[in-house]
Coordinates of C-alpha atoms in Angstrom, one line a residue:
M1 CA 103.9 -32.5 -51.5
T2 CA 104.2 -29.4 -54.3
A3 CA 107.9 -27.8 -54.5
P4 CA 107.1 -23.8 -54.2
R5 CA 107.4 -21.9 -56.6
R6 CA 108.4 -17.7 -57.5
I7 CA 105.3 -15.6 -58.2
A8 CA 105.2 -12.4 -60.3
T9 CA 101.5 -12.0 -60.8
F10 CA 97.9 -13.6 -59.8
D11 CA 95.0 -13.1 -61.3
H12 CA 91.6 -12.5 -60.0
D13 CA 88.2 -10.9 -60.6
G14 CA 89.2 -10.5 -64.5
L15 CA 92.5 -8.4 -63.0
I16 CA 96.0 -9.0 -63.2
F17 CA 98.3 -8.2 -59.7
D18 CA 101.7 -7.4 -59.6
V19 CA 103.8 -9.1 -56.8
Q20 CA 107.0 -9.1 -55.3
D21 CA 108.0 -12.5 -54.2
T22 CA 111.3 -12.7 -52.4
G23 CA 113.1 -14.3 -49.5
P24 CA 114.2 -17.8 -49.2
L25 CA 111.9 -19.7 -51.3
D26 CA 111.7 -22.6 -48.5
G27 CA 110.5 -20.1 -45.9
T28 CA 107.4 -19.7 -44.2
V29 CA 105.1 -17.2 -46.2
V30 CA 104.5 -13.5 -44.6
V31 CA 101.9 -11.7 -47.0
L32 CA 102.4 -8.0 -46.6
L33 CA 99.4 -5.7 -47.6
H34 CA 100.6 -1.7 -48.1
G35 CA 98.3 0.9 -47.7
F36 CA 97.3 4.7 -49.3
P37 CA 99.1 6.7 -51.0
Q38 CA 101.9 3.6 -51.3
T39 CA 102.6 0.4 -53.4
G40 CA 104.3 -2.4 -52.1
A41 CA 107.9 -0.8 -52.3
S42 CA 107.0 0.5 -49.0
W43 CA 107.6 -3.0 -47.3
T44 CA 111.3 -3.2 -49.1
E45 CA 113.3 -2.6 -45.6
T46 CA 111.0 -4.7 -43.6
A47 CA 110.9 -7.2 -46.1
T48 CA 114.7 -7.3 -46.3
L49 CA 114.9 -7.5 -42.3
L50 CA 112.3 -10.7 -42.5
H51 CA 114.4 -12.2 -45.0
Q52 CA 117.3 -12.3 -43.0
R53 CA 114.9 -13.8 -40.0
G54 CA 114.1 -16.9 -42.8
Y55 CA 110.7 -15.7 -44.0
R56 CA 109.8 -15.6 -47.6
T57 CA 107.7 -12.3 -48.3
I58 CA 104.7 -12.0 -50.5
V59 CA 103.9 -8.5 -51.3
P60 CA 101.1 -7.4 -54.0
D61 CA 100.7 -3.8 -55.5
Q62 CA 96.8 -3.9 -54.6
R63 CA 93.6 -3.2 -56.4
G64 CA 93.9 0.5 -57.7
Y65 CA 97.5 0.2 -57.5
S66 CA 98.7 -2.7 -60.4
P67 CA 98.4 -1.3 -63.6
R68 CA 96.6 -4.2 -64.7
A69 CA 93.9 -4.3 -62.2
R70 CA 92.5 -0.9 -61.8
P71 CA 88.4 -1.4 -62.2
R72 CA 86.7 2.0 -62.4
G73 CA 84.2 2.6 -59.9
R74 CA 84.5 3.2 -56.3
Y75 CA 82.0 0.1 -56.1
A76 CA 84.4 -2.1 -57.7
Y77 CA 86.8 -1.7 -54.6
R78 CA 84.4 -2.8 -51.8
S79 CA 85.7 -4.9 -48.5
G80 CA 84.4 -7.5 -50.0
R81 CA 86.6 -7.7 -53.3
L82 CA 89.5 -6.6 -51.1
V83 CA 89.3 -9.6 -49.3
A84 CA 88.5 -11.5 -52.3
D85 CA 91.7 -10.5 -53.6
T86 CA 94.0 -11.4 -50.8
V87 CA 92.4 -14.9 -50.4
A88 CA 93.3 -15.1 -54.3
L89 CA 96.8 -14.4 -53.5
I90 CA 97.0 -16.7 -50.8
E91 CA 95.3 -19.5 -52.5
T92 CA 97.9 -18.9 -55.8
L93 CA 100.5 -19.9 -53.3
G94 CA 99.1 -23.3 -52.6
A95 CA 101.2 -22.8 -49.2
G96 CA 98.6 -23.0 -46.8
P97 CA 98.2 -20.5 -44.2
V98 CA 100.3 -17.7 -44.0
H99 CA 101.0 -14.6 -41.6
L100 CA 99.5 -12.0 -42.8
V101 CA 100.7 -8.5 -42.2
G102 CA 98.7 -4.8 -43.3
H103 CA 99.6 -1.6 -42.8
D104 CA 97.3 1.6 -43.2
W105 CA 94.7 0.1 -45.8
G106 CA 96.3 -2.8 -46.0
A107 CA 95.3 -3.5 -42.3
I108 CA 91.6 -3.1 -42.8
A109 CA 91.7 -6.0 -45.6
A110 CA 93.9 -7.9 -43.7
W111 CA 91.6 -7.6 -40.7
S112 CA 88.8 -8.6 -43.0
T113 CA 90.4 -11.7 -44.4
A114 CA 91.5 -12.6 -41.1
A115 CA 88.0 -12.8 -39.9
R116 CA 86.7 -14.4 -43.1
R117 CA 89.0 -17.1 -43.8
P118 CA 91.0 -17.8 -40.7
D119 CA 91.6 -21.1 -42.4
L120 CA 94.1 -19.1 -44.5
V121 CA 95.7 -17.0 -41.8
R122 CA 98.2 -18.6 -39.1
S123 CA 98.8 -15.0 -37.3
L124 CA 98.0 -11.5 -38.3
T125 CA 99.8 -8.4 -37.2
T126 CA 98.5 -5.0 -38.6
V127 CA 99.9 -1.9 -38.5
S128 CA 98.4 1.8 -37.9
V129 CA 94.6 0.8 -38.5
P130 CA 92.3 -0.9 -36.0
H131 CA 89.3 -3.5 -36.8
P132 CA 87.0 -1.6 -38.6
G133 CA 84.4 -1.8 -35.2
A134 CA 87.3 0.1 -33.2
F135 CA 87.8 2.4 -35.5
L136 CA 84.2 3.4 -35.6
R137 CA 83.9 3.2 -32.0
A138 CA 86.8 5.4 -31.8
M139 CA 85.3 7.9 -34.0
L140 CA 82.4 8.4 -31.3
T141 CA 84.3 8.2 -28.3
S142 CA 87.8 10.4 -29.2
D143 CA 89.3 12.8 -31.4
Q144 CA 89.2 10.1 -34.2
L145 CA 86.3 12.2 -36.2
V146 CA 88.6 15.2 -36.3
R147 CA 91.6 13.4 -37.6
S148 CA 89.9 11.5 -39.9
Y149 CA 88.6 14.5 -41.8
Y150 CA 90.3 13.9 -44.9
M151 CA 88.3 10.6 -45.6
F152 CA 85.2 12.9 -46.1
L153 CA 87.1 15.1 -48.4
F154 CA 88.2 12.1 -50.3
Q155 CA 84.2 11.4 -51.3
L156 CA 84.4 14.0 -53.4
P157 CA 84.4 13.1 -57.2
W158 CA 87.3 14.4 -59.0
L159 CA 88.2 17.5 -56.6
P160 CA 91.2 15.6 -54.5
E161 CA 92.6 14.3 -57.9
F162 CA 92.8 18.1 -59.2
A163 CA 94.4 19.1 -55.9
L164 CA 97.0 16.3 -55.6
R165 CA 97.6 16.3 -59.1
R166 CA 97.6 20.1 -59.9
L167 CA 98.9 21.7 -56.6
P168 CA 101.9 20.3 -56.1
R169 CA 102.0 21.9 -52.5
V170 CA 98.7 20.6 -51.0
L171 CA 100.4 17.1 -51.7
D172 CA 103.5 18.3 -50.0
R173 CA 101.9 19.7 -47.0
T174 CA 99.6 17.3 -46.6
L175 CA 102.3 14.4 -46.5
T176 CA 105.1 16.2 -44.8
G177 CA 102.6 17.1 -42.1
T178 CA 102.3 13.2 -41.3
G179 CA 105.5 12.5 -41.2
M180 CA 107.0 11.5 -44.4
T181 CA 110.1 12.1 -45.7
P182 CA 110.8 14.1 -48.8
D183 CA 112.0 11.0 -50.5
Q184 CA 109.2 9.1 -49.6
I185 CA 107.1 12.2 -51.2
E186 CA 108.6 11.9 -54.1
Q187 CA 107.9 8.5 -54.5
V188 CA 104.3 9.0 -54.1
R189 CA 104.4 11.4 -56.4
R190 CA 106.5 9.1 -59.1
D191 CA 104.6 6.0 -58.2
I192 CA 100.9 7.3 -57.2
V193 CA 100.4 10.2 -58.9
R194 CA 102.5 10.5 -62.0
G195 CA 102.2 6.5 -62.0
G196 CA 98.4 6.4 -62.4
A197 CA 97.3 4.9 -59.4
L198 CA 95.4 8.1 -57.2
T199 CA 92.2 7.4 -58.4
G200 CA 92.4 3.9 -57.7
G201 CA 93.5 4.3 -54.3
L202 CA 91.0 7.3 -53.8
N203 CA 88.3 4.5 -54.6
W204 CA 89.3 2.5 -51.1
Y205 CA 87.7 5.3 -49.4
R206 CA 84.9 6.2 -51.7
A207 CA 83.9 2.8 -51.3
M208 CA 83.6 3.0 -47.6
P209 CA 79.7 3.6 -47.5
F210 CA 79.5 -0.1 -49.1
L211 CA 81.0 -1.7 -46.0
H212 CA 78.3 -4.1 -44.9
P213 CA 77.5 -3.5 -41.1
A214 CA 78.6 -6.9 -40.3
A215 CA 81.9 -6.2 -41.0
L216 CA 82.1 -3.8 -37.9
R217 CA 81.1 -7.2 -35.8
T218 CA 83.2 -9.8 -36.9
R219 CA 85.9 -11.2 -35.0
V220 CA 89.0 -12.5 -35.2
T221 CA 89.8 -16.1 -33.9
V222 CA 93.7 -16.2 -35.0
P223 CA 96.9 -14.8 -32.9
T224 CA 97.2 -11.0 -33.4
T225 CA 99.4 -8.2 -32.9
H226 CA 98.3 -4.7 -33.4
V227 CA 101.0 -2.0 -34.0
W228 CA 100.2 1.5 -33.0
S229 CA 102.8 4.8 -32.9
D230 CA 102.4 8.0 -31.0
G231 CA 103.5 10.1 -33.6
D232 CA 100.5 8.5 -35.9
T233 CA 98.6 11.9 -36.9
A234 CA 95.9 10.1 -38.5
L235 CA 95.0 7.1 -36.0
S236 CA 94.1 7.8 -32.4
R237 CA 95.4 5.9 -29.4
R238 CA 92.1 4.8 -28.4
S239 CA 91.3 3.5 -31.6
A240 CA 94.5 1.1 -30.8
E241 CA 93.4 0.2 -27.6
L242 CA 89.5 -0.6 -28.7
A243 CA 91.6 -3.4 -31.3
G244 CA 91.9 -6.1 -29.1
Q245 CA 88.4 -6.2 -28.0
Y246 CA 87.6 -7.7 -31.3
V247 CA 90.2 -10.6 -31.0
D248 CA 89.1 -14.0 -30.0
A249 CA 92.8 -15.5 -29.6
A250 CA 95.9 -14.4 -28.3
Y251 CA 96.7 -10.6 -28.4
R252 CA 99.3 -7.7 -28.1
L253 CA 99.0 -4.3 -28.5
E254 CA 102.4 -2.7 -29.5
V255 CA 103.0 0.7 -28.8
L256 CA 105.8 2.6 -30.6
T257 CA 107.3 5.9 -29.5
G258 CA 108.5 8.7 -31.3
V259 CA 107.2 6.9 -34.6
S260 CA 104.9 8.4 -37.3
H261 CA 102.0 6.4 -39.7
W262 CA 104.7 5.3 -41.9
V263 CA 105.9 2.3 -39.5
P264 CA 107.1 -0.3 -42.4
E265 CA 110.0 2.0 -43.5
E266 CA 110.3 4.4 -40.2
A267 CA 110.6 1.6 -37.7
A268 CA 111.5 -1.4 -40.4
A269 CA 113.5 -3.4 -37.9
T270 CA 111.2 -2.8 -34.8
L271 CA 108.5 -3.9 -37.1
A272 CA 110.0 -7.2 -38.3
A273 CA 110.7 -8.3 -35.0
I274 CA 107.3 -7.7 -33.9
I275 CA 106.2 -9.7 -37.3
D276 CA 108.6 -12.5 -36.2
R277 CA 107.7 -12.7 -32.4
T278 CA 103.9 -12.9 -33.7
A279 CA 104.6 -15.8 -36.2
R280 CA 106.9 -17.9 -34.0
E281 CA 103.9 -17.7 -31.3
A282 CA 101.5 -18.8 -33.6
A283 CA 103.5 -21.5 -34.8

């Protein structure tokens, strides 16, 4: 068996993705996928706590975020490409199936990867965003549609970029309202806005019209935990409650009280314990 090796990047689709590979080199692998508007740095505290439990964590800066992985045009950000990126990362590791974790848009990529390639996933932990089918049903049966108003605004060309780059109060008010701290907002301004990742991140939303209808019906067949927080202004409880209907394996819904959307930073210790429990039960 080949000895494990650290990776700092991986290649896919003509793109080069940056990766943070930390923790015990011989530890069980956990892949952590970030969301919008953040980079892999959002997982720092959770990853550190997982290291203390013996896990090796792999955290990529995803498509649109890594400086050498920012293709032009929204079609390059469709779901199939996001899944293919994750598959390429796992195959680059050569460590067999991994424990896959995703927050926000990273959760969508994680749900889809686990559904399409269960051979590469030992367990799945999704944070905040449910299965795409559950999300759509929640939009039709709860206040989720109202909560998701920003997704429709993000479909507009150039205007969201203009507002978020040129009108600092828009960014501050929007993110403060979701529960982000001033330090987190400054990191978004530095890494995403000034760092050149804003259009790439928005293109994940702009590629939503290309989602194949089959993705709304695909089922997950690996042990899964979905984490939802009652302070999340973007995701309804109804969406979380529906997520389990798309899992044909051991499933648990974890509800965090008094926590905003930004779970990996705000409740890192709790989230690390949940990931560990899901991984151990799937072993």
